[in-house]
CSV table of C-alpha atoms and ligand atoms in Angstrom, one decimal:
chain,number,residue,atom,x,y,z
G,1,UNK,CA,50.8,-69.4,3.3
G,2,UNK,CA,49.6,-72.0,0.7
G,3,UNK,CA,46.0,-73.3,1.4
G,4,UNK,CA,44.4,-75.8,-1.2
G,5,UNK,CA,42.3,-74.6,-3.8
G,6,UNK,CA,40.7,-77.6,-4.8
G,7,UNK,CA,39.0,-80.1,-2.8
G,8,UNK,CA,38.5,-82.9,-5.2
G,9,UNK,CA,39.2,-86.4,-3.6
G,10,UNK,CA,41.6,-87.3,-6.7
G,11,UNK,CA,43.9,-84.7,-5.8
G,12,UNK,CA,43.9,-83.9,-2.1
G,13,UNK,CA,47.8,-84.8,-1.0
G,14,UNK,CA,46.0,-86.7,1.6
G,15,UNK,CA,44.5,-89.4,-0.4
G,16,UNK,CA,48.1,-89.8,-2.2
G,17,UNK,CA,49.5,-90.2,1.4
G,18,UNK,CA,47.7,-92.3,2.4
G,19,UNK,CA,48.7,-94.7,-0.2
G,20,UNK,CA,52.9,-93.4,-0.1
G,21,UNK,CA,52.7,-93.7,2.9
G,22,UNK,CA,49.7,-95.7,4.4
G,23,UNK,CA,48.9,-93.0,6.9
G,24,UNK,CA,45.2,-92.8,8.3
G,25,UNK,CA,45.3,-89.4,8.2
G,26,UNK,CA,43.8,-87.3,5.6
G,27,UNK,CA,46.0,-83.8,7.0
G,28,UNK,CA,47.7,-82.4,4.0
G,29,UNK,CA,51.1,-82.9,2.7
G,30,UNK,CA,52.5,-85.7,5.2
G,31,UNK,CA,55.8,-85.6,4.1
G,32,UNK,CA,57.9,-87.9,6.4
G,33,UNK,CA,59.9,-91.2,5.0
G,34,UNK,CA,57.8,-94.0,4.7
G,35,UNK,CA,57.6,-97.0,7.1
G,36,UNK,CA,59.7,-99.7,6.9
G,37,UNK,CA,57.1,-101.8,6.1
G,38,UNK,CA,54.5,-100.1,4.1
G,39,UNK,CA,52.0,-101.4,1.8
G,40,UNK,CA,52.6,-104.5,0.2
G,41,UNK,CA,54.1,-104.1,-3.5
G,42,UNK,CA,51.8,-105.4,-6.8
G,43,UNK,CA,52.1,-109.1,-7.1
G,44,UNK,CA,53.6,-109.7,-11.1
G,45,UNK,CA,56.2,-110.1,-13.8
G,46,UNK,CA,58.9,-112.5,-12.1
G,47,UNK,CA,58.3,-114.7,-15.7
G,48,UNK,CA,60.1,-116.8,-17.3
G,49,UNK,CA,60.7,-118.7,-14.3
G,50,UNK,CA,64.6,-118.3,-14.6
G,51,UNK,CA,65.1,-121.8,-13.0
G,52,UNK,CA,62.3,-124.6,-13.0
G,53,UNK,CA,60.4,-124.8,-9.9
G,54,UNK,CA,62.0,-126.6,-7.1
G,55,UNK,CA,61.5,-127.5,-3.3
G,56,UNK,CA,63.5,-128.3,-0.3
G,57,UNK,CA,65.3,-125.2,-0.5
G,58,UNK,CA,66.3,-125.7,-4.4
G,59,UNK,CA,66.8,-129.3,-4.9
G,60,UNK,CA,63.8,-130.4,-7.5
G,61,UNK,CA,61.9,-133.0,-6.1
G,62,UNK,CA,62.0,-136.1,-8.2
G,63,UNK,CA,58.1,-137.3,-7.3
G,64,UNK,CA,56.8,-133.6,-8.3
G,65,UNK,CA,58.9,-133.5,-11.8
G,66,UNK,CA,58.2,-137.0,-12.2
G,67,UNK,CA,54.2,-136.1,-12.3
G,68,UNK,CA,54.1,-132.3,-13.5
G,69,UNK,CA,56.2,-130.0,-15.7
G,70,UNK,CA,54.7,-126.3,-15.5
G,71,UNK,CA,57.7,-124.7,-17.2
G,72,UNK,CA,57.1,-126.9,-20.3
G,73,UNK,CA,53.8,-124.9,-21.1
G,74,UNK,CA,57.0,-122.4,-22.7
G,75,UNK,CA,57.5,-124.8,-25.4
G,76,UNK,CA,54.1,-123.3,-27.0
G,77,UNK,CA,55.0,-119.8,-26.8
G,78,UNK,CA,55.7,-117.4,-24.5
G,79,UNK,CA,53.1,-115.0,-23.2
G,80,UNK,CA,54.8,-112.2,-22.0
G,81,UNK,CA,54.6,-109.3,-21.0
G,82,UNK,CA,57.0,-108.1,-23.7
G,83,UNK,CA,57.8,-104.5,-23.0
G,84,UNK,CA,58.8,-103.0,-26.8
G,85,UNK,CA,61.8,-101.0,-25.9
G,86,UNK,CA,62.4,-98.6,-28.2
G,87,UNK,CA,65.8,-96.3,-28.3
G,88,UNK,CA,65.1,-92.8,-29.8
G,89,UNK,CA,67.6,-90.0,-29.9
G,90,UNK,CA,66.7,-88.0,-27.3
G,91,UNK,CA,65.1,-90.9,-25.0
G,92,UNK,CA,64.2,-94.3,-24.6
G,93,UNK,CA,60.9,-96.3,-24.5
G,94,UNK,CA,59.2,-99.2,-22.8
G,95,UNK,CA,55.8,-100.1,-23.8
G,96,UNK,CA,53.0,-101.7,-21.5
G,97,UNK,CA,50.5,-103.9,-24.0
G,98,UNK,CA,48.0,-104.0,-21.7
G,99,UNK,CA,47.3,-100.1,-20.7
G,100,UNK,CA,48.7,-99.1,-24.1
G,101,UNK,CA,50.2,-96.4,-22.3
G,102,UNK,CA,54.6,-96.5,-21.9
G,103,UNK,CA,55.6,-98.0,-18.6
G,104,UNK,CA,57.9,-95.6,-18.8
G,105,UNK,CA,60.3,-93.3,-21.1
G,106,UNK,CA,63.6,-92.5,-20.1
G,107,UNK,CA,65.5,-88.8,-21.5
G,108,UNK,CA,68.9,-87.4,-21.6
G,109,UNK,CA,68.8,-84.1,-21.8
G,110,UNK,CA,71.8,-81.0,-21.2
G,111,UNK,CA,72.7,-77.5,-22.3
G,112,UNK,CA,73.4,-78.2,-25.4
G,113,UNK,CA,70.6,-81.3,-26.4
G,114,UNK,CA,68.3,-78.3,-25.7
G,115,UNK,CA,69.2,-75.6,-28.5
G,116,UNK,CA,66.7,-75.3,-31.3
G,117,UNK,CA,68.3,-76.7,-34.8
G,118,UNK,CA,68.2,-73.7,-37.2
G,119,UNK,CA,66.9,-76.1,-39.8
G,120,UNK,CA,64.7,-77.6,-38.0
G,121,UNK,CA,63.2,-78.5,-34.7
G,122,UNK,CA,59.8,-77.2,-34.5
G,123,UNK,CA,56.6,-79.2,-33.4
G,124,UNK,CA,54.6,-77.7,-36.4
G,125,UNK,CA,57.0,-80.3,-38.7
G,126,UNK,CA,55.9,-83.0,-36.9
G,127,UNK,CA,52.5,-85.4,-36.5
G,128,UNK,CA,51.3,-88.2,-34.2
G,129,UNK,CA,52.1,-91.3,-35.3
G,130,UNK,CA,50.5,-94.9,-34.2
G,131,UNK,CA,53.7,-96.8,-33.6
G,132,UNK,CA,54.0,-100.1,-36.1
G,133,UNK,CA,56.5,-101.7,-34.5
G,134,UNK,CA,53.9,-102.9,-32.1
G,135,UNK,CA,51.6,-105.2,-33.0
G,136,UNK,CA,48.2,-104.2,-34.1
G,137,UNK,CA,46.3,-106.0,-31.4
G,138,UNK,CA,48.0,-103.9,-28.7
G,139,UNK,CA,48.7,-101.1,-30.3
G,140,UNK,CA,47.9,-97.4,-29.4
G,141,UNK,CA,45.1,-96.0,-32.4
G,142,UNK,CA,44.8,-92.1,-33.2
G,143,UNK,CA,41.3,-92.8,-33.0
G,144,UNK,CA,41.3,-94.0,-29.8
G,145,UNK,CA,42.2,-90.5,-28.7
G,146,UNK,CA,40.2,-88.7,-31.0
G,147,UNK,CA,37.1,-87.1,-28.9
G,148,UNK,CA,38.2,-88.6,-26.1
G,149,UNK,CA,38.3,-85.2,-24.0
G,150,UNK,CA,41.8,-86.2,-23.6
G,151,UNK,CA,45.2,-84.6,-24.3
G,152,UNK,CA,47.5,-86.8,-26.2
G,153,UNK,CA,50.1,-86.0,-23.9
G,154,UNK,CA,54.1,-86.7,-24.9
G,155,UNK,CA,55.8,-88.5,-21.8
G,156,UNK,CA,59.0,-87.3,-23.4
G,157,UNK,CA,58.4,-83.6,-23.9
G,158,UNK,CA,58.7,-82.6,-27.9
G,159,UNK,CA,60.2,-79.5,-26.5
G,160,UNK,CA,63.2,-81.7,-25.2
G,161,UNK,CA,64.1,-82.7,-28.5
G,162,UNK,CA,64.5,-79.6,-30.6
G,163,UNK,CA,68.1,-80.6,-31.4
G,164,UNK,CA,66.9,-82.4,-34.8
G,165,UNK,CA,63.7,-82.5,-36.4
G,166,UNK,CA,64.2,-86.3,-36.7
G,167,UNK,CA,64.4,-86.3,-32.7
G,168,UNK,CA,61.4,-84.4,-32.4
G,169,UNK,CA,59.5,-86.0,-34.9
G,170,UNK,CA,60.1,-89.5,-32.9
G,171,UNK,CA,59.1,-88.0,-29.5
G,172,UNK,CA,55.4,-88.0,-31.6
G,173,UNK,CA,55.1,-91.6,-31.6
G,174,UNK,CA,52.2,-92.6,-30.0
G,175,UNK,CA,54.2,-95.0,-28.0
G,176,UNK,CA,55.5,-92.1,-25.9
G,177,UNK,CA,51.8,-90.7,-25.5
G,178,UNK,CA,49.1,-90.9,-22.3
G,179,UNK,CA,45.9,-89.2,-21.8
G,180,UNK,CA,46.7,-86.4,-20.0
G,181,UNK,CA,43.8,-83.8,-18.9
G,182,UNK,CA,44.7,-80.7,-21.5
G,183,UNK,CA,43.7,-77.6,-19.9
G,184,UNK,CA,44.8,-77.4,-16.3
G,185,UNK,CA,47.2,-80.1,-16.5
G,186,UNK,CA,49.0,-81.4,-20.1
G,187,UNK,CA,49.0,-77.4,-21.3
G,188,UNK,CA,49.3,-75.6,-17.9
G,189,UNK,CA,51.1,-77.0,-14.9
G,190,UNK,CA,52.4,-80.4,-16.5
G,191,UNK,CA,54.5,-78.0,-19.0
G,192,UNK,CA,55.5,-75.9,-16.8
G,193,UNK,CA,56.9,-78.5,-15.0
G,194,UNK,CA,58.8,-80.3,-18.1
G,195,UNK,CA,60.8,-76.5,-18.3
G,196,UNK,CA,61.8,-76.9,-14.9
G,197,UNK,CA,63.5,-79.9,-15.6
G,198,UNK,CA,64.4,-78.0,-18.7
G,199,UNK,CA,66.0,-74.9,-16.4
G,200,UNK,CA,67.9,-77.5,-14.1
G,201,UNK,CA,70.4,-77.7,-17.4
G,202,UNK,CA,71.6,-74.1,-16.1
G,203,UNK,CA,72.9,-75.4,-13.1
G,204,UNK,CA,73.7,-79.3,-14.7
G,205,UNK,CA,75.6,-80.4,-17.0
G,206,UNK,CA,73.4,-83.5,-17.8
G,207,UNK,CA,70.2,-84.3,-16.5
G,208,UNK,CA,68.2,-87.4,-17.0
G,209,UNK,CA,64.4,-87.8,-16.6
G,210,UNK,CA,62.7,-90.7,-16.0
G,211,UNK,CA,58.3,-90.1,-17.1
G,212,UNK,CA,55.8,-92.4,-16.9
G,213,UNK,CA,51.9,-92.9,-15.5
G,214,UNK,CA,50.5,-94.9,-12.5
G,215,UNK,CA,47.3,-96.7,-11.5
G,216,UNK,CA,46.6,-95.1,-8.0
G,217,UNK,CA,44.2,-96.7,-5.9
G,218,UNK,CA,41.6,-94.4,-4.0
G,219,UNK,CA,39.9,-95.2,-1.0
G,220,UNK,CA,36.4,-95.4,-2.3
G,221,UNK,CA,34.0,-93.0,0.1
G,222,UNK,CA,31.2,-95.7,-0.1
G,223,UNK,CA,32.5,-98.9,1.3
G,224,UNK,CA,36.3,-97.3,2.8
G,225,UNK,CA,38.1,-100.3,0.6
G,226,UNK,CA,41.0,-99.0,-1.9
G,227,UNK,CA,39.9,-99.1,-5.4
G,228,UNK,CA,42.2,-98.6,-9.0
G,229,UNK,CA,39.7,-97.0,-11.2
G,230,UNK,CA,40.3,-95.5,-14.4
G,231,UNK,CA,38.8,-94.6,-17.6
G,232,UNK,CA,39.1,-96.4,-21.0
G,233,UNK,CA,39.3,-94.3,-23.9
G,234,UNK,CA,38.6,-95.5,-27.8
G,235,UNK,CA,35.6,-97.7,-29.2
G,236,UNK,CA,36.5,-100.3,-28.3
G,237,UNK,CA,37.7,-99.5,-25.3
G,238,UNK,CA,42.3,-99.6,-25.8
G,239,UNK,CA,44.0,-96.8,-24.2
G,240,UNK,CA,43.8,-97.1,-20.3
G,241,UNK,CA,43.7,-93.2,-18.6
G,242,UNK,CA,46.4,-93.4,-16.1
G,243,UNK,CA,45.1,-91.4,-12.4
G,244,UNK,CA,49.0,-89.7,-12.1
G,245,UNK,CA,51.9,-89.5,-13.5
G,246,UNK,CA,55.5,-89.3,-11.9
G,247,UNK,CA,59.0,-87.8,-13.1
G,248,UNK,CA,62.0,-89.0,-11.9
G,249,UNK,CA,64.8,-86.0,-12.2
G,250,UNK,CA,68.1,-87.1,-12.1
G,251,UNK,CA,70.6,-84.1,-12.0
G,252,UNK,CA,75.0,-84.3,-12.3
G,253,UNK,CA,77.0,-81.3,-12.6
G,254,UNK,CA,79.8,-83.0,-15.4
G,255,UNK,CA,78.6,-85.4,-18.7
G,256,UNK,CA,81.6,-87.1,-18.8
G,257,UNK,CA,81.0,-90.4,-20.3
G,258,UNK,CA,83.3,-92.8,-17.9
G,259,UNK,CA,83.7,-90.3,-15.0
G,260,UNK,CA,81.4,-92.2,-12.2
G,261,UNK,CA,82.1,-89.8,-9.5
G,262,UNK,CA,79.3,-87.4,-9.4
G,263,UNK,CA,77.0,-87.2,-6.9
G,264,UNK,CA,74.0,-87.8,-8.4
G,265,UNK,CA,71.0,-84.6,-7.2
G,266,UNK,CA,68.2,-86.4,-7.2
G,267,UNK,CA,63.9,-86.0,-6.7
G,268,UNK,CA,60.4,-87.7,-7.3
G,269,UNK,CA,57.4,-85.9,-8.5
G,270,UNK,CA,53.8,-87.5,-8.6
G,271,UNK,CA,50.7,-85.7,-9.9
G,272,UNK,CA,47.4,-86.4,-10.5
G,273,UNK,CA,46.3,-86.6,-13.9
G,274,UNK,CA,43.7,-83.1,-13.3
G,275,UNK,CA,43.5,-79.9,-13.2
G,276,UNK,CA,46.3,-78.4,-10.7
G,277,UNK,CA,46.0,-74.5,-10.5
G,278,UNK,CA,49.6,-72.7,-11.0
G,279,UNK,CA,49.8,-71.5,-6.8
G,280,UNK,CA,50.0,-75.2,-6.0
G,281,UNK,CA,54.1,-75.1,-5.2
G,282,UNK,CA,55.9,-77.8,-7.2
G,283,UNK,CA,57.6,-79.4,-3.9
G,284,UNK,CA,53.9,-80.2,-3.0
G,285,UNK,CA,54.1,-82.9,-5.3
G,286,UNK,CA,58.2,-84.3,-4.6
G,287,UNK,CA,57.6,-87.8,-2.4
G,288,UNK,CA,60.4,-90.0,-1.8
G,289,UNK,CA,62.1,-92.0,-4.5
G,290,UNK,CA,61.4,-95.6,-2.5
G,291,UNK,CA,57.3,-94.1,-2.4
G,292,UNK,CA,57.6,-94.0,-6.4
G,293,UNK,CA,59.3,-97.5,-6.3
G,294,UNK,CA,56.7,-99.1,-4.5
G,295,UNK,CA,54.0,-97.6,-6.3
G,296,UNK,CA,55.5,-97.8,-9.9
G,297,UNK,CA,56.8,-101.5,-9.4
G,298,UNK,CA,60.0,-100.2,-10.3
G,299,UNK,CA,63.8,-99.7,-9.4
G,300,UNK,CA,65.9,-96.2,-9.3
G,301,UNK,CA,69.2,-95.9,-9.2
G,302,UNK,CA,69.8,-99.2,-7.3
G,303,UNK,CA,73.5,-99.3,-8.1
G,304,UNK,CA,73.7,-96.2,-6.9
G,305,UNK,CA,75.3,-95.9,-3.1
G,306,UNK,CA,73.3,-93.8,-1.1
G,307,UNK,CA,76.2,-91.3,-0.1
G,308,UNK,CA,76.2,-90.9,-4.1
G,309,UNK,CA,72.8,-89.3,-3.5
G,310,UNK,CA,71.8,-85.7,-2.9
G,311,UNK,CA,68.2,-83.8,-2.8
G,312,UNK,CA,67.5,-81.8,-5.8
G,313,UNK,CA,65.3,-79.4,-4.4
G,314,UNK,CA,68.3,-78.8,-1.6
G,315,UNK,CA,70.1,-77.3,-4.3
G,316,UNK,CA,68.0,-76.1,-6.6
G,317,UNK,CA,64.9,-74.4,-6.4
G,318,UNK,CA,62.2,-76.6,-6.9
G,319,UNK,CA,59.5,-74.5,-8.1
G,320,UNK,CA,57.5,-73.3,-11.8
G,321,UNK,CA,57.7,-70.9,-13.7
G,322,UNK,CA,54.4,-69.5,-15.5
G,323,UNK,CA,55.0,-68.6,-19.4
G,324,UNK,CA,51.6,-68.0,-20.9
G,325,UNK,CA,53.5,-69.8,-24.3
G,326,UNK,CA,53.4,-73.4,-23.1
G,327,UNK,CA,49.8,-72.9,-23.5
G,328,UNK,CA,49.4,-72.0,-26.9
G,329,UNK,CA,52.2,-74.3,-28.1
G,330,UNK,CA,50.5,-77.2,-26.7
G,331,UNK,CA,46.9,-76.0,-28.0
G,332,UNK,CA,47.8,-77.1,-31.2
G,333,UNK,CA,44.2,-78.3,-32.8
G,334,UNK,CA,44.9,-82.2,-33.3
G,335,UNK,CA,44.7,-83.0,-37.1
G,336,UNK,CA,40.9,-84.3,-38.0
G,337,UNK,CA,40.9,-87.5,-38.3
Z,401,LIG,C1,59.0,-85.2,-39.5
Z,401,LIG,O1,57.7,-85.6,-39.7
Z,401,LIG,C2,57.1,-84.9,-40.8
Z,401,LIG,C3,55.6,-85.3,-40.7
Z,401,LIG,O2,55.5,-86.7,-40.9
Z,401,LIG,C4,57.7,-85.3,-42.1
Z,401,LIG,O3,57.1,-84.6,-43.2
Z,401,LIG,C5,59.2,-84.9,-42.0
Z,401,LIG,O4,59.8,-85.4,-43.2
Z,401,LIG,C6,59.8,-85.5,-40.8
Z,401,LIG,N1,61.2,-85.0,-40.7
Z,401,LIG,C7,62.2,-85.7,-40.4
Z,401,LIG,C8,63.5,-85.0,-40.4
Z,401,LIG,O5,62.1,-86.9,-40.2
């Protein structure tokens, strides 16, 4: 039987359940649905107001816009958050300007996206990139990273992309980068969890991946409240170093552009941003889509009935495979700066 190798309080299952599911408990791997009313979801976005503020159940009351007119603040420029989508070939990207981390990236990937080009496709043709098209102020710096202790670790693998060089080549942006922990995580178990998503292509015709990193909060031993701490990394501080990341693995067994029908196979992964040793079983990691919701901020598949839905790892085995490879591939010394 499995038993933990490693005790450290960032990784334990229990201090992840206790904020999926706001169990007391600190017994490993509670795996049941959460409660219908968990922990409260991150006050935020909501802006621009799409209607100006009202009262009395909508109608605007005269006296209040008579005296005050918050909305007008607008006029001088809107604030934000602006969230820099950017379409690649292989996936898509949407940018948070205050981590300088993605919120999230989204890939397409199937049996045929994933054969090397003869001409090209190799990660040895391509470099990291700072990505202009943000503005300097909020951008991601290669220097940032540089002796940072941290990998700079593609949300959208490079390896997913090996269909064109020019795909590849875009998946170095630094736009689809996080810190990742190298050894242990980015080069070890985080890549050998990208090829299983990469395998499910045997049994899918298309599958779409949904990466991105989270905040966790951690109940601090000293006090017992729930803190969000996380490390900064460049001088000055830019790049926040997100505590997990997730994957969200959508699976179909047809790619037909206007088909509709499938059943959609479906699972969450979160991990913490550390050192996982290869015997931890992947499934140890799968928590419920609406766990990832309410700790992401964001939406799956909403449109989606839930008789559409299936469980991935019903159907498929959920597991890694160890290939010694990933390692080196990823170990790629990082250009001097
Ligand atoms: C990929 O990036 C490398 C390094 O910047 C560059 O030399 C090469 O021309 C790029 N290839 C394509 C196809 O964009």
């Amino acid at each position: 039987m499995f038993k933990p190798l490693y005790t450290a309080p960032a990784l334990t299952l229990g201090s992840l359940g206790l904020f999926f599911w706001g169990s007391g408990s600190s017994a490993p791997a509670p795996a049941p649905a959460p409660p219908a009313s968990g922990p409260p979801a991150p006050v935020g976005g909501g802006f621009p107001p799409s209607k100006p503020p009202t009262r009395n159940n909508g109608v605007t009351d005269p006296r209040t816009s008579a005296i005050v007119n918050p909305s007008d603040f607008f006029k001088y420029g809107f604030p934000g958050p602006i969230h820099d989508l950017q379409k690649r070939s292989e996936f898509v990207s949407v940018y948070d300007r205050q981590t300088r981390n993605p919120y999230y990236v989204v890939e397409h990937i199937t049996p045929e996206s994933l054969k090397k080009d003869p001409e090209g496709g190799d990660r040895k043709n391509s470099i990291f990139k700072e990505d202009e098209a943000i503005p300097e102020r909020f951008r991601a710096h290669l220097k940032d990273y540089f002796r940072s202790g941290y990998d700079r670790g593609h949300q959208a693998p490079a390896a997913d992309a090996k269909f064109s060089q020019d795909a590849m080549n875009e998946t170095f942006y630094l736009t689809n980068m996080s810190p990742q922990v190298g050894a242990g995580f980015n080069r070890d178990y985080w890549a050998h969890f990208e090829d299983f998503t990469r395998r499910l292509t045997q049994q899918y015709a298309s599958v779409r991946i949904v990466t991105g990193p989270l905040y966790l909060p951690k109940k601090d031993p000293v006090d017992g409240k729930f803190k969000v701490t996380y490390e900064v990394i460049g001088n000055p501080p830019n790049i926040a170093v997100p505590t997990h990341f997730f994957k969200l693995v959508v699976a179909e067994k047809s790619f037909k552009k206007s088909s509709g029908n499938d059943e959609l196979a479906v699972a969450a992964f979160v991990m913490p941003n550390d050192i996982i040793p290869n015997e931890v079983p992947l499934t140890s990691f799968e928590v419920p889509v609406e766990a990832l919701e309410r700790s992401s901020g964001l939406e799956f598949l909403k449109l989606v009935p839930e008789t559409k839905k299936k469980s991935l790892c019903g159907e498929f085995k959920c597991s890694i495979i160890v290939r010694e490879f990933n390692n080196n591939v990823k170990a790629l010394p990082a250009p001097k700066k």
